[in-house]
Structures are given as C-alpha cells and as structure tokens.
PDB file of C-alpha atoms in Angstrom:
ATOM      1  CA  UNK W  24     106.776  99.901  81.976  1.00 45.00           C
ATOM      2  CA  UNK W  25     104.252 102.426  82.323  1.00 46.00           C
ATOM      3  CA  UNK W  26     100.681 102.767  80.500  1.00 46.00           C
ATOM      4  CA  UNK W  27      99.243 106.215  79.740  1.00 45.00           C
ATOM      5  CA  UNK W  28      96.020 106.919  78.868  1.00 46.00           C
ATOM      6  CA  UNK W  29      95.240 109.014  75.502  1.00 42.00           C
ATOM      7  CA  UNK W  30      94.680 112.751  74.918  1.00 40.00           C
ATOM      8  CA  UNK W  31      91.025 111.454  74.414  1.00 41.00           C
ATOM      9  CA  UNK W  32      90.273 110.382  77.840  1.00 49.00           C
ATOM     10  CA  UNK W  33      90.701 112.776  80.628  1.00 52.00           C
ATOM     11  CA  UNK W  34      91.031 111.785  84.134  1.00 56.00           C
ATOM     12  CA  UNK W  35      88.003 110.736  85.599  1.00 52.00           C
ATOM     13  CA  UNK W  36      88.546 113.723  88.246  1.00 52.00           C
ATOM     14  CA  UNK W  37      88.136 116.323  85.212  1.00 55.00           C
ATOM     15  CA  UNK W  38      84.933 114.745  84.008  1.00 61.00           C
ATOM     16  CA  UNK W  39      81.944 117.102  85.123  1.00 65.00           C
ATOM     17  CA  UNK W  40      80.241 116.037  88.514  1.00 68.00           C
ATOM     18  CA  UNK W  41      82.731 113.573  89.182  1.00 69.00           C
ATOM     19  CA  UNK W  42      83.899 113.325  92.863  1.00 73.00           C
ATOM     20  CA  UNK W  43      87.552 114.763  93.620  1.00 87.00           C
ATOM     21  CA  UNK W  44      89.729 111.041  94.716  1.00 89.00           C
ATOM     22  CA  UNK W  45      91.495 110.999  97.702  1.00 91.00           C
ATOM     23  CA  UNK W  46      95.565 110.286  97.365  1.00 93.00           C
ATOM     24  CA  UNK W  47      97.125 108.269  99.324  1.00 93.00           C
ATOM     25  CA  UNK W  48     100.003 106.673  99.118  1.00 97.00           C
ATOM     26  CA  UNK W  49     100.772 103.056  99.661  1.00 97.00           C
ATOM     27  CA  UNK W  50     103.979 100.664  99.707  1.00 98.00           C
ATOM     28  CA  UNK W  51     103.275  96.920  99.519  1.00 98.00           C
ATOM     29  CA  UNK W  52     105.337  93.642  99.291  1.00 98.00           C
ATOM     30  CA  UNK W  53     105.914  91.308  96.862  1.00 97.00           C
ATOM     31  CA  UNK W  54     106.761  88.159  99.346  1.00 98.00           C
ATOM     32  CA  UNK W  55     107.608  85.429  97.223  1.00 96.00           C
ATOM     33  CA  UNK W  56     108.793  81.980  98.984  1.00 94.00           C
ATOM     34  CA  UNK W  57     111.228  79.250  97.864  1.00 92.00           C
ATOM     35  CA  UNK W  58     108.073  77.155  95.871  1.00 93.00           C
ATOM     36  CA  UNK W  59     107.921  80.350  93.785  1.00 93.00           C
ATOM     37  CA  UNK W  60     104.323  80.908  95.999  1.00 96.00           C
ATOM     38  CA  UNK W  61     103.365  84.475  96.436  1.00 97.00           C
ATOM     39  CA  UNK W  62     101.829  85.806  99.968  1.00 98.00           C
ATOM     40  CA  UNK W  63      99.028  88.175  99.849  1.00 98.00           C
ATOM     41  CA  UNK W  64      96.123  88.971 102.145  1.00 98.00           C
ATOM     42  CA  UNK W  65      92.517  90.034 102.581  1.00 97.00           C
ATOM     43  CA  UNK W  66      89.723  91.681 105.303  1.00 96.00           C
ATOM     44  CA  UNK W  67      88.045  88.690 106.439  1.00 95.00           C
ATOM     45  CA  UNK W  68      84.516  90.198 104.952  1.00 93.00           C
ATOM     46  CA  UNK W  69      86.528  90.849 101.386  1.00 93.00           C
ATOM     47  CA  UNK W  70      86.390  89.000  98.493  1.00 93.00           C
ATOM     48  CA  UNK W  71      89.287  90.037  97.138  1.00 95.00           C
ATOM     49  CA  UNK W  72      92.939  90.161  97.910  1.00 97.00           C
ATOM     50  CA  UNK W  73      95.699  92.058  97.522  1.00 97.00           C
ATOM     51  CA  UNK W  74      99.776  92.376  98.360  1.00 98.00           C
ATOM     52  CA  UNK W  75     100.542  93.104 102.059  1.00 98.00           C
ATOM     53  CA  UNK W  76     101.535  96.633 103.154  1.00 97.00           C
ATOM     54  CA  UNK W  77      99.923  99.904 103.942  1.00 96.00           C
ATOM     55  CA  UNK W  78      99.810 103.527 103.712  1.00 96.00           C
ATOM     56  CA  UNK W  79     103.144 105.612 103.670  1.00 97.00           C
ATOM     57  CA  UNK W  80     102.902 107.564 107.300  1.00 97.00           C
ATOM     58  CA  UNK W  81     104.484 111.155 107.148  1.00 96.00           C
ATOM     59  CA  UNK W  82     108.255 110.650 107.099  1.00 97.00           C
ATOM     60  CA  UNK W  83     108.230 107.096 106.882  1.00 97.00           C
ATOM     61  CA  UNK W  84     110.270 105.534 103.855  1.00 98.00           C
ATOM     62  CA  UNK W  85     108.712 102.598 101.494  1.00 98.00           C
ATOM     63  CA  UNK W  86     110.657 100.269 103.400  1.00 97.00           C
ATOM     64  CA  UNK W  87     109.818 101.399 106.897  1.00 98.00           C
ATOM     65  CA  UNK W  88     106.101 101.132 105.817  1.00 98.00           C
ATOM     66  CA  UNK W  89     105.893  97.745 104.739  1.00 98.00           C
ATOM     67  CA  UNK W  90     108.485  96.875 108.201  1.00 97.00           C
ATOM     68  CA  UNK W  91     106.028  98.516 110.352  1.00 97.00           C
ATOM     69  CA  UNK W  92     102.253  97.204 108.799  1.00 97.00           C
ATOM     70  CA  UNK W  93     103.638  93.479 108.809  1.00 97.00           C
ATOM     71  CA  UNK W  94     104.538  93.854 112.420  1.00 97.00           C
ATOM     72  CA  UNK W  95     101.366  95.681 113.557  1.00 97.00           C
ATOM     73  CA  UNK W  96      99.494  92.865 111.040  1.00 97.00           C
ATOM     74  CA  UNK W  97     100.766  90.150 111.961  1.00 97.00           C
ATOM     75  CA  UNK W  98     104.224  90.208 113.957  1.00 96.00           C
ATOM     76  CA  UNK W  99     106.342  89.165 111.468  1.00 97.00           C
ATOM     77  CA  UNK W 100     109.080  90.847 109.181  1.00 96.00           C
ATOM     78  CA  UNK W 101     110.490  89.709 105.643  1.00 97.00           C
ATOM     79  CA  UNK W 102     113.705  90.538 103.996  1.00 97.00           C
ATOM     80  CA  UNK W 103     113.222  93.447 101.382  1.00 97.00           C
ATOM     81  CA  UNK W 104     114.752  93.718  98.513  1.00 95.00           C
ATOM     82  CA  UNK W 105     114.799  95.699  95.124  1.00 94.00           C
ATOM     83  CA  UNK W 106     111.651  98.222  93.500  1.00 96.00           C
ATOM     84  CA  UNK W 107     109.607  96.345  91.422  1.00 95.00           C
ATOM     85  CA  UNK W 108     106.758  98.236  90.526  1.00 96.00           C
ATOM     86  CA  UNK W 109     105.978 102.075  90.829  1.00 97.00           C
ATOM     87  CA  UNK W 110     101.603 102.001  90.183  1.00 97.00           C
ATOM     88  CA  UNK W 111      99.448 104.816  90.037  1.00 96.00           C
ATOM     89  CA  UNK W 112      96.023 103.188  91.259  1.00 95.00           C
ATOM     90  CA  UNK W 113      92.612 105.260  90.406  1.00 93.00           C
ATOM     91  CA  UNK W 114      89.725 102.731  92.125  1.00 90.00           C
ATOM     92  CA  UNK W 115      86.334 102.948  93.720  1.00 88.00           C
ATOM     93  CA  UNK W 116      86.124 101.571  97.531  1.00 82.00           C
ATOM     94  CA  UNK W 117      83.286 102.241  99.739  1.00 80.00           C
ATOM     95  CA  UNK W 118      81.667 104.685  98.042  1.00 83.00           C
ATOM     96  CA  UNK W 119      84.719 107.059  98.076  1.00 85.00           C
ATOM     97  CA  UNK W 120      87.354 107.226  94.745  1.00 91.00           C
ATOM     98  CA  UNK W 121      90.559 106.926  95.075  1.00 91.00           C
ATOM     99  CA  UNK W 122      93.917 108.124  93.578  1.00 94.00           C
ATOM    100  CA  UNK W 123      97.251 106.024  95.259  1.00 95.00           C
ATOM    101  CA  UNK W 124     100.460 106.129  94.413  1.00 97.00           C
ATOM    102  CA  UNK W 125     102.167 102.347  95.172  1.00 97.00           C
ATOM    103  CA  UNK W 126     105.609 101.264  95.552  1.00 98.00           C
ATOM    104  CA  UNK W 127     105.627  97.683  96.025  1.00 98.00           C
ATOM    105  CA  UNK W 128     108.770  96.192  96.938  1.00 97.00           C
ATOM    106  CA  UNK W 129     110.295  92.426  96.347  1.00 96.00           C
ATOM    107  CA  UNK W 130     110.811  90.694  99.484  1.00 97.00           C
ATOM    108  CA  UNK W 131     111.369  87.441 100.708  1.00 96.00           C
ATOM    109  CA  UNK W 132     110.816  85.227 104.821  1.00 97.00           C
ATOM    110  CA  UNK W 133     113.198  85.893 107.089  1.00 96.00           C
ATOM    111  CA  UNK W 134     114.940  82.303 108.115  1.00 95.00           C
ATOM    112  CA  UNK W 135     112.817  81.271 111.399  1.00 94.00           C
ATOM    113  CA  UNK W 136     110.153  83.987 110.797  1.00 95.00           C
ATOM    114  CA  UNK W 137     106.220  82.637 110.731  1.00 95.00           C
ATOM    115  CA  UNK W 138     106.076  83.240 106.971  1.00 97.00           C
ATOM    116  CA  UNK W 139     109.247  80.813 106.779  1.00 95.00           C
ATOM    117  CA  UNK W 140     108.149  78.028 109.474  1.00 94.00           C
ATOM    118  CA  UNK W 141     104.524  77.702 108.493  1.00 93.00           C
ATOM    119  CA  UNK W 142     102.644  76.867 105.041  1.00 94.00           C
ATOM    120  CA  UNK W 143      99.574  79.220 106.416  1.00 94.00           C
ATOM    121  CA  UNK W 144      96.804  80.775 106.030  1.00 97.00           C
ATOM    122  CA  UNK W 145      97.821  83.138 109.105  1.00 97.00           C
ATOM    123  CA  UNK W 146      95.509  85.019 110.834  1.00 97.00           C
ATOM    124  CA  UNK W 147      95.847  88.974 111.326  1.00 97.00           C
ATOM    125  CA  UNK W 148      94.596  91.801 112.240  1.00 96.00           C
ATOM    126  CA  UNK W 149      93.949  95.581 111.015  1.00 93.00           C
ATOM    127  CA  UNK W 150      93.018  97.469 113.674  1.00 89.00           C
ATOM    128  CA  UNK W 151      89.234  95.968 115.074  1.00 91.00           C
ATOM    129  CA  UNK W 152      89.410  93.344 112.145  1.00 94.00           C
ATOM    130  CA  UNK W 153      90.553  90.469 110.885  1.00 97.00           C
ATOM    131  CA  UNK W 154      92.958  89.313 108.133  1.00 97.00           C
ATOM    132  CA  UNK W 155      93.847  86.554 106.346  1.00 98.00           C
ATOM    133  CA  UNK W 156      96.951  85.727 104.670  1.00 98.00           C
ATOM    134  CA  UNK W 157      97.782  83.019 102.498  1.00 98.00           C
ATOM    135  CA  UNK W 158     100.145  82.157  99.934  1.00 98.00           C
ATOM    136  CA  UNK W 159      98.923  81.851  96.277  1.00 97.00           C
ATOM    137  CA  UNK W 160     101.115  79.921  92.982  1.00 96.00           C
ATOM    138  CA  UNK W 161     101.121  81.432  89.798  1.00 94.00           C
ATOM    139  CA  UNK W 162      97.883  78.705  88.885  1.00 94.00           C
ATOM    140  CA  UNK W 163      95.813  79.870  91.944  1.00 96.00           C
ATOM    141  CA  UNK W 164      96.413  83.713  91.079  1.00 95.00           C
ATOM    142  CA  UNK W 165      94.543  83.317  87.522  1.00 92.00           C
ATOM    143  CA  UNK W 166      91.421  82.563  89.590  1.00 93.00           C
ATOM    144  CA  UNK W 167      91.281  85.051  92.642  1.00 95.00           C
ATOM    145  CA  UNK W 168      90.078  88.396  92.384  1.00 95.00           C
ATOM    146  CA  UNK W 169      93.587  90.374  93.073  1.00 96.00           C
ATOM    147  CA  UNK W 170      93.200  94.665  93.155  1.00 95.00           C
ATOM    148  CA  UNK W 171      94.613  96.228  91.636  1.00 95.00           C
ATOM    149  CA  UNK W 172      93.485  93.800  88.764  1.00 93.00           C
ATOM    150  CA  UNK W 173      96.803  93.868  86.712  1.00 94.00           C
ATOM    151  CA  UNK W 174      98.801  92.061  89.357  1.00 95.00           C
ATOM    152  CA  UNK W 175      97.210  89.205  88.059  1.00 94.00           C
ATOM    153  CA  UNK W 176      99.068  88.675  85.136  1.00 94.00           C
ATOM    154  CA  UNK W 177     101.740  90.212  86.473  1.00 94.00           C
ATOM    155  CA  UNK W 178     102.315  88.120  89.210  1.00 95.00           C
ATOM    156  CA  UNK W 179     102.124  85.109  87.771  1.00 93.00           C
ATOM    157  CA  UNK W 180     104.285  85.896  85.212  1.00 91.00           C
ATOM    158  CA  UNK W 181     106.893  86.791  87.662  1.00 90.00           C
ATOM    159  CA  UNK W 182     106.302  83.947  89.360  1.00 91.00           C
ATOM    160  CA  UNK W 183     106.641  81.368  86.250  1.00 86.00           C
ATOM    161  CA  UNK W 184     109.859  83.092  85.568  1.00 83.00           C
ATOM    162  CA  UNK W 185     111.562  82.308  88.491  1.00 77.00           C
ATOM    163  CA  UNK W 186     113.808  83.725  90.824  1.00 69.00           C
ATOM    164  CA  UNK W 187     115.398  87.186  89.461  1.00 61.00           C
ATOM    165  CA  UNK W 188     119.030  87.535  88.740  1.00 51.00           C
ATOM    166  CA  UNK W 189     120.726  90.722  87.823  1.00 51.00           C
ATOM    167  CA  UNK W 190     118.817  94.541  88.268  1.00 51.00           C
ATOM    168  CA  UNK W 191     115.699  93.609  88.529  1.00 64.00           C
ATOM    169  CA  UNK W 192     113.671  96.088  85.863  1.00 85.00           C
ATOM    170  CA  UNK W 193     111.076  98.775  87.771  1.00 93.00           C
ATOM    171  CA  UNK W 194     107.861  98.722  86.045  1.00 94.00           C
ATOM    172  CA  UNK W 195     105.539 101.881  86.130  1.00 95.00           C
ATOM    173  CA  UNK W 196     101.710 101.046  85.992  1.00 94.00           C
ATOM    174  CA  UNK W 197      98.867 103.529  85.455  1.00 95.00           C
ATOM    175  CA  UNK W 198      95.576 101.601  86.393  1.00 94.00           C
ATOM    176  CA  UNK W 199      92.494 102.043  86.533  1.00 93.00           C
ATOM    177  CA  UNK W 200      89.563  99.834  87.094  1.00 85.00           C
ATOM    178  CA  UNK W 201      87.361 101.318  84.854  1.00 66.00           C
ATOM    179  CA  UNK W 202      87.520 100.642  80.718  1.00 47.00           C
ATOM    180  CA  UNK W 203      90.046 102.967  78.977  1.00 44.00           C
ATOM    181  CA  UNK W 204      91.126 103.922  75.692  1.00 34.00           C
ATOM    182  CA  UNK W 205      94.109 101.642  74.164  1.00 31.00           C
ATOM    183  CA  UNK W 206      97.416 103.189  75.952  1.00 36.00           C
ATOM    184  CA  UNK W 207     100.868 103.251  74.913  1.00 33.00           C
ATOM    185  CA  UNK W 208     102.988 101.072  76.800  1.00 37.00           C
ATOM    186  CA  UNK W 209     106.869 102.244  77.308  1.00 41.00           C
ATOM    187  CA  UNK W 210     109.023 100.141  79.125  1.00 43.00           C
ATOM    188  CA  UNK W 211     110.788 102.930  81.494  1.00 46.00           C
ATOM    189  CA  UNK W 212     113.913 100.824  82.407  1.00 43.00           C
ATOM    190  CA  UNK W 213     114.849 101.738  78.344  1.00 35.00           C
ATOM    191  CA  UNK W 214     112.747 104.307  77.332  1.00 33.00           C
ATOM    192  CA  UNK W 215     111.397 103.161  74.357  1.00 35.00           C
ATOM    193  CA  UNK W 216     107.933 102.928  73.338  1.00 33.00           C
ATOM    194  CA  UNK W 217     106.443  98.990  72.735  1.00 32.00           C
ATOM    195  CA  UNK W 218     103.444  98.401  70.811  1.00 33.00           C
ATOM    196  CA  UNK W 219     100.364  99.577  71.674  1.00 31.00           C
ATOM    197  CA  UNK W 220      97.663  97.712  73.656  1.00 34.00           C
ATOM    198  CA  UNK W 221      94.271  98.157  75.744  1.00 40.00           C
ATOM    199  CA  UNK W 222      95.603  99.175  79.963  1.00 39.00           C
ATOM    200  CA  UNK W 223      95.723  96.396  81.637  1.00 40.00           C
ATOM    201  CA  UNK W 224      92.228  95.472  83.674  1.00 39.00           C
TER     202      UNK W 224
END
C-alpha cells in the first residue's frame, strides 16, 4: 500500500527556507525467526532501533546490500526472500534531513548461522562503533522506539499473522516523521483506493 500526502501539503523541501534532504538509498531486512521474533539493531549510544541493512553502494543490488552490511556488521548472512515493503523515508538525523528510498526485504537464519544458534543480543560493529542486535516479538515491538515509526504496527502485525504463504503482497510507504494531512491509502498489489486515514506516525 502506499500513502500520499494531499495537494495541501507540499514537501517539506518546497517549503521556504527549508534545507534541501539528502537521498540515499537504503535496503534492509526483515529477519524473522521460527518463534515469529523479529531481529533488528541499534548504535550502542541510540535509543532507537531499526531493521538491519544499509545504504545501496553504486551497482550493488538490494540483495547484495543487505549480504554485504550483515557480513561487515556482524559476520553473518540470512536467507532472503521476497519484497515486502518499498518506503519512501523523509526524517531528521543529526541535524541534517533526509530523503531515502528503502527496500526492505523478508529474510530468514541460515541453518548453523549465529542468528540461528544463539537467542542474542549480538554484538556488532559499524565502522569505529558498536551495535547491538537483538530479537524483538510482536509484544516487545509496541514498546521500543522503531524508525521509521510505522514499522511498528507493521511489524507486529506481520508478525501475529504468521508465517506467509503464497505472493507475499509489496507494500509502498510514504513516511514522514513529522504530522501530515490525512492521506489516501491504495493498496498497490490491486490498485484500488481504501479508505482514507491520517499517514502512519
């Protein structure tokens, strides 16, 4: 699905004095274990946490990303599997603005891989500092502060739902974590538009 602001609020780039965002783009995965427990991460000095993964590096494919930050991270690998959500991310991080485009990715341990043998918290690292992983249920997620803030919900919806079967639907996601205008939500596996709500926070 895929939330889009009204004609009545214009990007926050447009919006006189406001700084110019940086894009990036990102690709993260969803690890999710066999006790329906999903794996994210955190700088050490963060308070919050979010899905592990990492900027796109020219040429590199969603899949390669994701491969190549959980080595460097902490030298492991997971099992990817299908698209889950497409997010366009606008955000505030040390005093700079943001615009990313994510692709985050189901994915699951690979039999005899760290994330399989051991319940955690792991210890990483990201370049000179550290990170923490550790695996969250559905319960934990609704009190953790998770960016972007809609994976929440999300998550732990997923996550009470169980394992997938079938094509597993894409969502699309426009965030941003400032207040917005209500935004139309269409669900972009069939194109048609659901009722109308406030973004998701």
């Amino acid at each position: 699905m895929t939330t889009t602001p009204t004609a009545a609020d214009p990007p926050a780039s447009a919006r006189p004095g406001a700084p110019v965002p940086r894009v990036r783009q990102r690709a993260a995965a969803i690890v999710v274990r066999h006790d329906g427990k999903v794996l994210l991460h955190r700088l050490e000095h963060d308070t919050f946490w979010a899905l592990p993964g990492g900027a796109i590096e020219p040429g590199e494919s969603a899949c390669e990303a994701i491969a190549r930050e959980l080595h460097e991270e902490l030298d492991t690998a997971v099992a990817l599997g299908a698209l889950g959500f497409v997010v366009e991310n606008f955000f505030h991080h040390a005093g700079q603005s943001f615009h990313e485009i994510g692709l985050y990715l189901h994915a699951s341990p690979l039999p005899g891989s760290l994330l399989a043998r051991s319940d955690g918290p792991y210890e990483g690292v990201e370049g000179m500092h550290k990170l923490i992983f550790a695996w969250f249920s559905a319960d934990q997620l609704a009190s953790l502060d998770v960016r972007p803030s809609f994976l929440r919900a999300a998550l732990a919806q997923d996550l009470a739902r169980g394992p997938r079967s079938g094509v597993a639907q894409v969502r699309h996601i426009v965030h941003r974590d400032t207040p917005q205008a209500v935004a139309a939500i269409v669900d972009t596996q069939a194109q048609r538009p659901c009722a109308a709500r406030p973004p998701l926070a």
